[in-house]
Amino acid sequence: MLRIRHLVIASSLALGACSSHTDQTEAPASPGTAASAPATATTSASAASQANPFYTESNLPFHAPDFTKIKDSDFQPAFEEGMRQKLSEVEQIANQTAEPTFDNTFVALERSGALLTRVNRVFDALTGANTNDALQKIQEDEAPKLAANQDAIYLNPKLFARIKKVYDDRQKLNLQPEDQRLVEWYHDDFVHNGANLNDEQKEQLKKYNGELSTLSTQFTNKLLAASKDGAVVVDDKKQLAGLSDADIAAAAQAAKDRNLDGKWVLVLQNTTQQPLLQFLTDRAMREKLFKASWGRAEKGDANDTRDLIVRIAQLRAQRAKLLGSPNFAAWELTDQMAKTPEAAEGFMEKLAPAAVARAHAEGKDIQAVIDKQHGGFKLQPWDWNIYAEQVRKAKYDLDESQVKPYFELDNVLQNGVFYAANQLYGLTFKERKDIPVYQPDVRVFEVFDKDGTSLALFYADYYKRDNKNGGAWMSNFVDQSKLLGDKPVIYNVCNFTKPADGQPALISFDDVVTMFHEFGHGLHGIFANTQYPSLSGANTPRDFVEFPSQFNEHWATDPKIFANYAKHYQTHAPMPAELVQKIQNARDFNQGYAMSEVIGAALLDMQWHSIASDAPKQDADAFEAAALKKTGMDNPQVPPRYRSSYFQHIWGNEYAAGYYAYLWTQMLADDAFQGFVDKGGMTPENGQRFREMVLSRGNTVELGKLYRDWRGADPQIAPMLKNRGLQK
């Protein structure tokens, strides 16, 4: 997943973009006019503020954050001063008397808000991956202020008048293609966010935005606490039967970390299904773990999220109506590749019947195993994974416990993820232990191009912590920009179980694919080669941004790459050919379930965000049940990947009305991979062409055109259906 950075989070409009020394890359382009680079606000910090590390640009390589100097107490004053500076700079741009030009309006906006960008990028990283009570308090305090800061920019009539003037004249200004794209992006973004509203409507919009920002932050913090509190405490080791020694040791360590010596703690992942359900042989314990996941945020306590999500959905619908759309989904998709909810839902309707039918068939196979063993019970969701594993063993003679010893995390990273990037793009990596990190488990690598040029920094944060949000994601500490002379500083975050001291970090093949996925996002940022930060790297619509990441997943199973990293952690022997073949044979196994749980979540998201502004207040549980039934995804054996009450993507992050993007971009990724296969597969020539025509371009070209120019045609759904085992 990408941590989407809309205006308030990191786009250069609301937060600005970091200025840069020119020794890192090309010299910044000329701003064109004196007004385009306002500096008075950035040079007026008091002597006291000089101690705050955010007030000046980091002097570390790539201007990476200096975590040796950053304290929790630095964030709030930096936010306050950053917002003040940003608004001051925007006012200078809006109020200048010179006629609007591209340089004195758009380039000026791209240069503004450096302090706010710096503090927010680090704050976003820490509150996602290493938060604490102090940071959460700051988050809740600053969220409505940041929303108001954003509104003050979007709803500034003088600023929009300048933007609109250049936009209206853009065809006769002889702008470079990327310049024209930036003009159109700003104009459409301002209109999308209320620039054309009257004064009364703008005031109402500000109220909606302020409340929504507060509620979204509260949701994230409540869910983090609910997930931590929902972890299952085990008193009797016998209840952990079926788990590996490493999993049991990790559970003991998790208990020790909570001062529960002599016990074991099964920590919740963010998804409905929990990885350990595949191995626990104690059915009562499986049920307990599943229900802990299912009900984590529905206990009627301080961390119950149901009232929050109902209110968020209602406010979003009302906000969409104010902005001229019939519902939030219609408003949200106007700037996506799909354009309309009908297009997104129509696409999913092409997938759902095959996925549901396949899942029903898989369920029958599992029930047959249960009956053959005289289990005496009907298949329940907490039974699916462990019995599916038995079906897989029976059909393909494949045992997950046989596989994991060949996937040691560091080996997968170095000889899998990094090796694939080397073979395709010529990249090499050097660990930098001199770069400060925000948590001891985090590692930093410098990325070098095939000619030895230093390209980027890459941070890897792979282990689960109680103070880390669930899931996996990528984001930036610094965006690439030729204008500002900045090279990218990228990070990946995952939630793999940390092994006990002295034990190897053995991961599942699903975890392997996750590493390739998130590094695909990383490559999108590392290869960014654009003038403007707002259009750089992964700053693209959701239903495109997951394309490079899902495309990169394919290299996890490429024979050359797989052979290079699938080696036993003790003997370093390659995975036996017969075991490799078993994995390949089982590739399509359980795909009906996997696709159904994602489609269920995506359609649930769409249902929540298709409610009308005047719809009566919903009961969260009743709405969810009705939505799943309406869309034909109400198979109790195959619950949605995320339940409404812990659907962080849509309530806490920026995937609202956009979870379908994971499916849409699977179509792009599978079609793109077929394009590689048609031209010889993993070759440097194919990699270079993909880098130049897709990964480096960011949002500088209309994305449908960008894809067609590279592929030679629109994406087709057939490779996806075949690759996901839904069509032979």
XYZ file of C-alpha atoms in Angstrom:
728
model
C 0.000 0.000 0.000
C 1.069 3.568 -0.587
C 0.459 6.044 2.192
C -1.461 8.465 0.010
C -0.300 12.003 0.508
C -3.063 14.379 -0.438
C -2.751 18.103 0.003
C -2.814 18.242 3.768
C -0.348 15.412 4.121
C 2.427 16.161 1.728
C 1.671 17.647 -1.628
C 3.686 20.709 -2.353
C 0.589 22.899 -2.331
C -0.417 22.440 1.279
C 2.872 21.432 2.726
C 5.278 22.799 0.233
C 8.405 21.061 -0.877
C 11.800 20.995 0.742
C 14.393 23.295 -0.676
C 17.707 21.648 -1.328
C 21.410 22.157 -1.667
C 22.481 21.614 -5.243
C 25.274 19.147 -4.500
C 22.765 16.275 -4.574
C 21.473 16.659 -8.111
C 20.757 19.241 -10.771
C 20.666 22.888 -9.812
C 17.168 24.230 -9.147
C 15.479 25.889 -12.077
C 15.095 29.634 -12.065
C 11.940 30.738 -10.269
C 11.244 33.287 -12.972
C 10.234 36.192 -10.750
C 11.156 37.421 -7.328
C 7.627 36.710 -6.179
C 7.968 33.022 -6.996
C 10.290 32.245 -4.108
C 8.989 34.048 -1.021
C 11.620 33.944 1.678
C 10.643 36.406 4.361
C 8.767 33.835 6.441
C 11.533 31.277 6.254
C 14.183 33.705 7.498
C 12.297 35.099 10.480
C 12.606 32.245 12.973
C 13.505 33.359 16.451
C 16.702 32.346 18.188
C 14.742 29.891 20.316
C 13.360 28.206 17.249
C 16.826 27.511 15.907
C 17.068 24.580 18.310
C 14.126 22.938 16.546
C 15.595 20.576 13.908
C 12.729 21.140 11.487
C 13.343 24.872 11.096
C 16.378 24.254 8.919
C 17.008 21.643 6.307
C 18.828 18.532 7.455
C 22.492 18.452 6.509
C 22.521 14.659 6.338
C 22.911 12.981 2.933
C 19.793 13.503 0.795
C 18.501 15.794 3.597
C 17.314 12.686 5.422
C 15.702 13.387 8.813
C 18.219 13.547 11.641
C 16.502 11.413 14.240
C 19.316 12.052 16.720
C 18.029 15.614 17.045
C 14.253 15.168 16.730
C 12.185 15.122 19.931
C 8.438 14.725 20.361
C 8.287 18.291 21.674
C 9.657 19.618 18.361
C 6.613 18.679 16.295
C 3.880 20.982 17.552
C 5.843 24.253 17.327
C 7.156 23.218 13.907
C 3.615 22.515 12.709
C 2.377 25.863 14.006
C 5.242 27.826 12.472
C 5.108 25.769 9.290
C 1.429 26.542 8.778
C 2.058 30.226 9.462
C 4.889 30.322 6.934
C 2.885 28.432 4.341
C -0.063 30.809 4.548
C 2.230 33.820 4.484
C 3.899 32.549 1.324
C 0.560 31.758 -0.309
C -0.721 35.231 0.530
C 2.324 36.743 -1.165
C 1.589 34.717 -4.271
C -2.134 35.518 -4.251
C -1.758 39.255 -3.566
C 1.034 40.176 -5.946
C 0.105 42.835 -8.518
C 1.950 41.264 -11.445
C -0.150 39.458 -14.011
C -0.455 35.723 -13.286
C 2.207 33.632 -14.981
C 3.259 30.046 -14.697
C 6.410 31.042 -12.815
C 4.982 33.544 -10.351
C 2.014 31.340 -9.466
C 2.642 27.630 -10.055
C 6.401 27.462 -9.594
C 6.000 29.687 -6.554
C 3.462 27.283 -5.042
C 5.772 24.357 -5.704
C 8.524 26.120 -3.756
C 6.395 27.156 -0.809
C 5.890 25.516 2.579
C 9.280 23.851 3.085
C 9.062 23.756 6.886
C 5.560 22.301 6.896
C 6.648 19.603 4.466
C 9.642 18.608 6.560
C 7.771 18.278 9.828
C 4.754 16.555 8.344
C 6.750 13.927 6.456
C 8.552 12.815 9.609
C 5.430 13.087 11.748
C 3.430 10.979 9.302
C 6.114 8.309 9.369
C 6.321 8.165 13.147
C 2.594 8.240 13.842
C 2.219 5.360 11.390
C 5.153 3.210 12.424
C 6.404 4.262 15.880
C 3.776 6.312 17.645
C 3.222 7.105 21.323
C 0.754 8.991 23.505
C 2.485 12.342 22.978
C 2.466 12.016 19.194
C -1.155 10.890 19.160
C -2.144 13.929 21.231
C -0.321 16.223 18.809
C -1.983 14.395 15.918
C -5.448 15.046 17.294
C -4.628 18.668 18.171
C -3.106 19.514 14.806
C -5.455 17.614 12.463
C -8.212 20.270 12.415
C -5.615 23.039 12.152
C -4.010 21.360 9.161
C -7.439 20.964 7.582
C -8.100 24.685 8.143
C -4.692 25.511 6.666
C -5.581 23.461 3.613
C -8.961 25.186 3.300
C -7.342 28.602 3.538
C -5.360 27.706 0.418
C -7.993 25.880 -1.615
C -10.656 28.477 -0.860
C -8.520 31.596 -1.389
C -10.364 33.417 -4.198
C -7.399 35.566 -5.239
C -5.138 32.557 -5.523
C -7.678 30.583 -7.522
C -8.243 33.560 -9.840
C -4.537 33.471 -10.700
C -4.607 29.705 -11.208
C -7.693 29.942 -13.395
C -6.252 32.742 -15.521
C -3.172 30.714 -16.439
C -5.322 27.600 -16.873
C -7.662 29.379 -19.298
C -4.686 30.698 -21.297
C -2.603 27.514 -21.139
C -2.948 26.566 -24.816
C -1.373 29.838 -25.986
C 1.428 30.087 -23.415
C 3.813 27.632 -25.107
C 4.228 25.689 -21.886
C 6.348 22.564 -21.691
C 4.220 19.388 -21.392
C 5.025 18.903 -17.698
C 4.304 22.579 -17.014
C 0.900 22.281 -18.675
C 0.162 19.113 -16.722
C 0.968 20.955 -13.490
C -1.390 23.804 -14.415
C -4.209 21.391 -15.168
C -3.530 19.376 -11.999
C -3.684 22.468 -9.777
C -6.803 23.829 -11.427
C -8.706 20.559 -11.269
C -7.582 19.949 -7.691
C -8.795 23.364 -6.568
C -12.156 22.952 -8.304
C -12.482 19.451 -6.877
C -11.963 20.847 -3.390
C -14.384 23.737 -3.511
C -12.693 26.704 -5.146
C -15.866 27.534 -7.114
C -18.174 27.559 -4.077
C -19.738 30.772 -2.793
C -18.713 32.225 0.562
C -21.500 30.569 2.519
C -20.745 27.185 0.971
C -17.053 27.608 1.693
C -17.754 28.154 5.372
C -19.832 24.993 5.478
C -17.085 23.075 3.682
C -14.561 24.229 6.270
C -16.757 22.826 9.033
C -17.047 19.487 7.271
C -13.298 19.296 6.637
C -12.404 20.188 10.195
C -14.671 17.576 11.703
C -13.612 14.914 9.210
C -9.924 15.439 9.912
C -10.547 15.098 13.631
C -12.679 11.970 13.264
C -10.242 10.279 10.912
C -7.387 10.828 13.342
C -9.502 9.547 16.202
C -10.356 6.443 14.192
C -6.691 5.661 13.556
C -5.761 6.068 17.207
C -8.744 4.082 18.494
C -8.046 1.256 16.072
C -4.390 1.071 17.062
C -5.426 0.782 20.703
C -8.189 -1.696 19.894
C -5.812 -3.920 17.947
C -3.299 -3.870 20.771
C -5.953 -4.617 23.399
C -7.506 -7.285 21.177
C -4.378 -9.449 21.197
C -5.088 -12.909 22.610
C -3.313 -13.781 25.856
C -2.640 -17.514 26.220
C -1.991 -19.114 29.597
C -1.504 -22.709 28.496
C 1.144 -23.544 25.909
C -0.891 -26.576 24.850
C -3.371 -24.192 23.226
C -0.597 -23.180 20.805
C -0.296 -26.665 19.348
C 0.524 -26.546 15.657
C 2.626 -23.383 15.843
C 6.309 -23.557 15.026
C 8.936 -23.103 17.716
C 9.719 -19.707 16.197
C 6.067 -18.603 16.361
C 5.779 -19.749 19.973
C 9.000 -17.945 20.879
C 7.704 -14.794 19.202
C 4.446 -15.066 21.168
C 6.429 -15.464 24.378
C 8.503 -12.412 23.497
C 5.338 -10.417 22.773
C 4.061 -11.388 26.223
C 7.357 -10.427 27.827
C 7.205 -7.040 26.087
C 3.847 -6.528 27.843
C 5.213 -7.677 31.205
C 3.273 -10.940 30.969
C 6.120 -13.325 31.681
C 5.104 -16.965 31.598
C 2.333 -16.315 29.084
C 2.046 -16.010 25.323
C 0.465 -13.203 23.292
C -0.958 -13.607 19.780
C -0.754 -10.116 18.331
C -3.450 -9.053 15.853
C -2.617 -8.202 12.274
C -4.826 -5.620 10.571
C -6.695 -8.071 8.325
C -9.741 -10.146 9.270
C -7.961 -13.471 8.884
C -4.893 -13.935 11.078
C -1.788 -15.756 9.770
C -1.580 -18.102 12.760
C -5.037 -19.525 12.011
C -3.321 -21.589 9.343
C -1.429 -23.562 11.984
C -3.373 -23.631 15.281
C -4.819 -27.119 15.756
C -6.878 -26.185 18.842
C -10.221 -25.234 17.264
C -11.383 -23.290 20.323
C -8.197 -21.217 20.175
C -8.717 -20.595 16.473
C -12.226 -19.371 17.128
C -10.989 -17.161 19.952
C -8.302 -15.592 17.766
C -10.647 -15.046 14.828
C -13.326 -13.459 16.997
C -10.718 -11.264 18.669
C -9.848 -9.982 15.201
C -13.468 -9.692 14.029
C -14.659 -7.813 17.101
C -11.542 -5.839 18.017
C -13.188 -2.445 17.505
C -16.742 -3.431 18.489
C -16.573 -3.915 22.257
C -18.676 -0.941 23.284
C -15.657 0.591 25.011
C -13.591 3.720 24.425
C -11.985 2.118 21.359
C -15.227 1.127 19.626
C -15.107 2.757 16.189
C -18.653 2.169 14.913
C -20.146 5.550 15.777
C -17.083 7.224 14.263
C -17.354 5.490 10.899
C -21.065 6.172 10.637
C -20.433 9.853 11.241
C -17.499 9.941 8.801
C -19.614 8.337 6.056
C -22.448 10.784 6.691
C -20.148 13.814 6.640
C -18.439 12.661 3.466
C -21.801 12.307 1.748
C -22.858 15.784 2.849
C -19.539 17.224 1.772
C -19.863 15.580 -1.646
C -23.324 17.066 -2.138
C -21.991 20.509 -1.286
C -19.313 19.989 -3.941
C -21.910 19.034 -6.538
C -21.785 15.231 -6.517
C -24.582 12.785 -5.671
C -22.389 10.875 -3.204
C -18.837 10.666 -1.957
C -17.803 7.899 -4.361
C -18.894 9.968 -7.362
C -16.928 12.959 -6.059
C -13.845 10.933 -5.158
C -13.466 9.097 -8.465
C -13.560 12.094 -10.776
C -9.755 12.319 -10.784
C -9.107 8.559 -10.864
C -8.559 6.333 -13.894
C -11.989 4.738 -13.420
C -13.667 8.192 -13.349
C -17.016 6.921 -11.995
C -18.264 4.481 -9.334
C -20.256 2.738 -12.059
C -17.050 1.990 -13.974
C -15.291 0.687 -10.863
C -18.267 -1.442 -9.813
C -18.758 -2.708 -13.360
C -15.151 -3.823 -13.413
C -15.589 -5.697 -10.119
C -18.811 -7.279 -11.359
C -16.761 -8.927 -14.097
C -14.567 -10.514 -11.442
C -17.041 -11.358 -8.696
C -18.985 -14.299 -10.244
C -15.856 -16.274 -11.079
C -14.268 -15.493 -7.699
C -17.409 -16.412 -5.738
C -17.927 -19.643 -7.680
C -14.293 -20.596 -7.176
C -14.550 -19.837 -3.417
C -17.674 -22.002 -3.083
C -15.865 -24.867 -4.796
C -12.881 -24.392 -2.491
C -15.221 -24.436 0.513
C -16.691 -27.754 -0.604
C -13.215 -29.248 -0.881
C -12.437 -28.076 2.645
C -15.719 -29.384 4.058
C -14.963 -32.740 2.473
C -11.683 -32.912 4.378
C -13.448 -32.012 7.641
C -16.081 -34.697 7.041
C -13.490 -37.306 6.073
C -11.783 -36.659 9.396
C -15.157 -36.952 11.191
C -14.815 -33.385 12.402
C -18.533 -33.099 13.021
C -18.782 -29.399 12.315
C -19.608 -27.054 9.472
C -16.758 -25.011 8.025
C -16.369 -21.637 9.750
C -14.058 -18.782 8.777
C -11.617 -19.659 11.579
C -11.319 -23.142 10.075
C -10.695 -22.092 6.495
C -6.948 -21.513 6.508
C -5.857 -24.570 8.454
C -8.045 -26.944 6.433
C -7.212 -25.174 3.184
C -3.603 -25.927 4.048
C -4.539 -29.593 4.397
C -6.262 -29.499 1.012
C -3.149 -27.934 -0.453
C -0.990 -30.658 1.092
C -3.300 -33.331 -0.284
C -3.582 -31.801 -3.757
C -0.072 -30.488 -4.162
C 1.890 -32.177 -1.358
C 2.938 -28.686 -0.229
C 3.474 -27.845 3.432
C 4.039 -24.237 4.498
C 6.394 -25.395 7.244
C 8.598 -26.931 4.553
C 8.743 -23.637 2.704
C 9.479 -21.028 5.390
C 13.067 -22.166 6.149
C 13.944 -21.027 2.627
C 12.666 -17.500 3.182
C 14.887 -15.746 5.711
C 13.986 -12.085 5.665
C 17.393 -10.511 5.053
C 18.213 -13.044 2.372
C 14.898 -12.332 0.635
C 15.661 -8.610 0.784
C 19.251 -8.783 -0.455
C 19.102 -11.697 -2.864
C 15.477 -11.392 -3.937
C 14.066 -7.872 -3.821
C 17.366 -6.059 -4.416
C 18.647 -8.671 -6.863
C 15.541 -8.330 -9.046
C 16.039 -4.552 -9.128
C 19.636 -5.145 -10.161
C 18.743 -7.559 -12.951
C 15.987 -5.356 -14.344
C 17.350 -1.885 -13.739
C 21.008 -2.252 -12.796
C 20.536 -0.947 -9.245
C 22.938 -1.750 -6.408
C 22.496 -1.158 -2.680
C 24.848 -0.304 0.177
C 23.721 -0.350 3.794
C 24.294 2.979 5.571
C 24.651 2.480 9.309
C 25.693 6.120 9.714
C 22.175 7.403 8.872
C 20.047 7.807 12.037
C 16.810 5.834 12.259
C 13.612 6.302 14.278
C 13.643 2.762 15.736
C 16.499 0.260 16.136
C 14.952 -2.340 13.796
C 14.973 0.107 10.864
C 17.718 -0.274 8.262
C 18.896 2.264 5.664
C 20.362 1.571 2.229
C 21.807 3.920 -0.352
C 20.637 3.109 -3.866
C 23.031 3.425 -6.811
C 22.223 3.505 -10.520
C 23.920 1.209 -12.999
C 26.550 3.864 -13.741
C 27.369 4.244 -10.046
C 25.389 7.445 -9.564
C 23.774 7.764 -6.142
C 19.986 7.788 -6.662
C 18.166 7.589 -3.340
C 17.982 6.415 0.249
C 15.750 3.470 1.154
C 14.591 2.719 4.724
C 13.269 -0.776 5.596
C 11.078 -1.222 8.695
C 9.717 -4.750 8.611
C 8.743 -5.920 12.109
C 5.407 -5.679 13.902
C 5.223 -3.431 16.991
C 2.339 -2.552 19.261
C 2.838 1.121 18.410
C 2.813 0.531 14.647
C -0.320 0.651 12.501
C -1.225 -2.631 10.824
C -0.537 -3.458 7.206
C 2.307 -2.538 4.894
C 3.046 0.703 3.095
C 5.539 2.957 1.371
C 6.032 6.682 1.621
C 8.676 9.408 1.299
C 10.701 11.482 3.695
C 11.791 13.555 0.669
C 10.230 13.667 -2.809
C 12.362 13.832 -5.928
C 12.245 17.202 -7.704
C 14.547 18.778 -10.295
C 13.110 22.168 -9.427
C 14.228 21.866 -5.827
C 17.317 19.756 -6.435
C 15.997 16.929 -4.260
C 16.624 13.219 -4.588
C 14.129 10.749 -3.094
C 14.245 9.362 0.438
C 11.876 6.381 0.544
C 10.677 4.033 3.264
C 8.866 0.688 3.349
C 6.944 -0.460 6.428
C 5.631 -3.994 7.050
C 4.309 -5.991 10.004
C 6.152 -9.297 9.991
C 6.522 -11.179 13.257
C 9.817 -10.316 14.913
C 11.706 -13.445 15.917
C 12.910 -14.048 19.447
C 16.516 -13.079 20.116
C 18.903 -15.371 18.306
C 16.220 -16.843 16.067
C 16.070 -16.381 12.269
C 13.380 -14.180 10.759
C 11.606 -16.791 8.649
C 8.661 -15.454 6.694
C 5.865 -16.934 4.617
C 5.750 -16.739 0.859
C 2.897 -14.234 1.204
C 5.304 -12.064 3.201
C 7.880 -12.454 0.453
C 5.352 -11.144 -2.063
C 4.547 -8.244 0.275
C 8.229 -7.247 0.313
C 8.329 -7.226 -3.487
C 5.042 -5.291 -3.552
C 6.171 -2.506 -1.251
C 9.512 -2.225 -2.992
C 7.602 -1.783 -6.243
C 6.174 1.374 -4.687
C 9.716 2.207 -3.653
C 10.962 1.927 -7.233
C 8.191 4.292 -8.313
C 9.701 6.843 -5.931
C 13.378 5.981 -6.499
C 13.127 6.357 -10.283
C 11.116 9.599 -10.155
C 12.575 12.058 -12.645
C 10.273 15.055 -12.792
C 10.575 18.789 -12.420
C 7.824 19.337 -9.865
C 7.291 17.546 -6.541
C 3.500 17.545 -6.879
C 3.793 15.303 -9.948
C 6.736 13.240 -8.752
C 7.021 9.520 -8.175
C 4.028 7.877 -6.536
C 1.957 11.083 -6.410
C -0.592 9.558 -8.777
C -4.248 8.493 -8.493
C -4.912 5.444 -6.317
C -6.050 3.249 -9.187
C -2.680 3.724 -10.838
C -0.363 3.964 -7.847
C -0.780 0.293 -6.918
C 0.210 -0.753 -10.444
C 4.030 -0.558 -10.072
C 3.849 -2.374 -6.736
C 1.634 -5.213 -7.960
C 3.692 -5.479 -11.126
C 6.837 -5.920 -9.042
C 5.234 -8.860 -7.222
C 5.661 -10.942 -10.370
C 9.424 -11.046 -9.968
C 9.077 -12.943 -6.672
C 8.279 -16.056 -8.720
C 10.568 -15.441 -11.677
C 12.728 -18.604 -11.876
C 16.017 -16.696 -11.963
C 15.118 -14.456 -9.034
C 13.483 -17.213 -7.004
C 16.538 -19.446 -7.337
C 18.741 -16.640 -6.078
C 16.911 -16.085 -2.791
C 15.007 -19.303 -1.964
C 17.823 -20.892 0.026
C 17.767 -22.697 3.352
C 18.675 -20.363 6.189
C 20.998 -22.930 7.808
C 22.552 -24.874 4.933
C 22.196 -22.169 2.245
C 21.150 -24.962 -0.100
C 18.722 -23.916 -2.827
C 15.131 -25.005 -2.497
C 14.817 -28.491 -3.985
C 13.393 -28.548 -7.497
C 10.463 -30.705 -6.436
C 9.465 -28.190 -3.747
C 9.765 -25.328 -6.236
C 7.508 -27.239 -8.604
C 4.978 -27.786 -5.827
C 4.837 -24.038 -5.193
C 4.321 -23.406 -8.910
C 1.630 -26.078 -9.117
C -0.177 -24.551 -6.144
C 0.011 -20.996 -7.465
C -3.705 -20.780 -8.187
C -4.694 -22.510 -4.971
C -7.263 -20.678 -2.793
C -7.493 -17.816 -5.282
C -11.292 -17.838 -5.104
C -11.077 -17.067 -1.395
C -8.288 -14.514 -1.848
C -10.116 -12.628 -4.583
C -13.487 -12.835 -2.839
C -12.257 -11.315 0.412
C -10.732 -8.363 -1.485
C -13.779 -7.882 -3.729
C -15.993 -8.042 -0.635
C -13.983 -5.313 1.065
C -13.898 -3.160 -2.081
C -17.655 -3.398 -2.635
C -18.269 -2.734 1.065
C -16.182 0.420 0.710
C -18.241 1.486 -2.303
C -21.511 0.867 -0.468
C -20.455 3.028 2.476
C -19.468 5.824 0.135
C -22.535 5.651 -2.091
C -24.994 6.697 0.610
C -26.933 9.880 -0.069
C -26.375 13.013 1.977
C -29.877 12.807 3.472
C -29.728 9.085 4.293
C -30.815 8.255 7.842
C -28.160 7.469 10.411
C -26.866 3.953 9.867
C -26.281 1.095 12.259
C -22.767 0.025 11.294
C -23.294 -3.716 11.698
C -26.667 -3.749 9.953
C -25.327 -1.630 7.093
C -22.368 -3.942 6.624
C -24.552 -7.050 6.544
C -26.964 -5.466 4.062
C -24.125 -4.207 1.853
C -22.478 -7.620 1.620
C -25.826 -9.264 0.832
C -26.679 -6.668 -1.803
C -23.396 -7.222 -3.605
C -23.529 -11.019 -3.364
C -20.479 -11.138 -1.100
C -22.239 -12.392 2.033
C -20.678 -15.853 2.230
C -20.092 -16.254 5.999
C -17.205 -18.619 5.318
C -15.406 -15.904 3.310
C -15.569 -12.656 5.299
C -14.288 -9.427 3.741
C -10.588 -8.795 4.122
C -11.452 -5.848 6.363
C -14.578 -5.329 8.391
C -16.042 -1.818 8.449
C -14.985 -1.158 12.039
C -11.283 -1.811 11.339
C -11.072 -0.772 7.685
C -8.099 1.555 8.157
C -7.655 2.058 4.412
C -10.953 3.895 4.048
C -11.479 5.588 7.422
C -7.943 6.425 8.519
C -5.993 6.533 5.253
C -6.973 7.974 1.903
C -8.446 4.946 0.120
C -12.066 5.936 0.732
C -14.124 4.811 -2.273
C -10.819 3.558 -3.592
C -10.111 0.109 -2.253
C -11.160 -1.202 -5.669
C -7.804 0.193 -6.827
C -6.050 -2.970 -5.665
C -8.145 -4.960 -8.126
C -7.988 -2.383 -10.912
C -4.210 -2.255 -10.681
C -3.980 -6.047 -10.621
C -5.473 -5.822 -14.090
C -2.806 -3.278 -15.096
C -0.022 -5.285 -13.455
C -0.951 -8.620 -14.988
C -1.444 -7.090 -18.419
C 1.898 -5.294 -18.066
C 3.661 -8.487 -17.049
C 2.227 -10.185 -20.121
C 3.791 -7.328 -22.088
C 7.171 -8.176 -20.572
C 6.694 -11.873 -21.346
C 5.831 -11.061 -24.953
C 9.122 -9.156 -25.265
C 11.452 -11.609 -23.580
C 10.651 -11.243 -19.883
C 13.244 -10.000 -17.390
C 15.765 -8.195 -19.555
C 17.635 -4.933 -18.920
C 16.129 -3.561 -22.114
C 12.572 -4.201 -20.923
C 13.437 -2.815 -17.497
C 14.938 0.370 -18.904
C 11.946 0.978 -21.170
C 9.524 0.466 -18.249
C 11.609 2.773 -16.076
C 11.748 5.528 -18.680
C 8.149 5.350 -19.869
C 6.318 4.493 -16.627
C 8.233 4.514 -13.352
C 10.087 7.798 -13.889
C 7.122 9.797 -15.174
C 5.031 10.190 -12.025
C 1.824 12.041 -12.854
C 3.285 14.131 -15.670
C 1.125 12.467 -18.345
C -2.535 11.440 -18.357
C -2.168 7.942 -16.978
C -4.317 6.111 -19.500
C -2.161 7.610 -22.244
C 1.021 6.829 -20.325
C 0.024 3.160 -20.124
C -1.027 2.962 -23.780
C 2.194 4.632 -24.942
C 4.235 2.023 -23.094
C 2.082 -1.066 -23.722
C 0.788 -0.170 -27.153
C -2.844 -0.810 -26.186
C -5.352 -0.405 -23.365
C -5.060 -2.939 -20.532
C -7.010 -6.161 -20.924
C -8.667 -8.137 -18.121
C -7.883 -11.586 -19.572
C -4.311 -11.832 -18.169
C -5.658 -11.018 -14.714
C -8.346 -13.699 -14.839
C -5.799 -16.243 -16.026
C -3.043 -15.220 -13.620
C -5.403 -15.292 -10.629
C -6.669 -18.732 -11.514
C -10.192 -17.571 -12.371
C -10.031 -18.527 -16.027
C -8.077 -21.225 -17.790
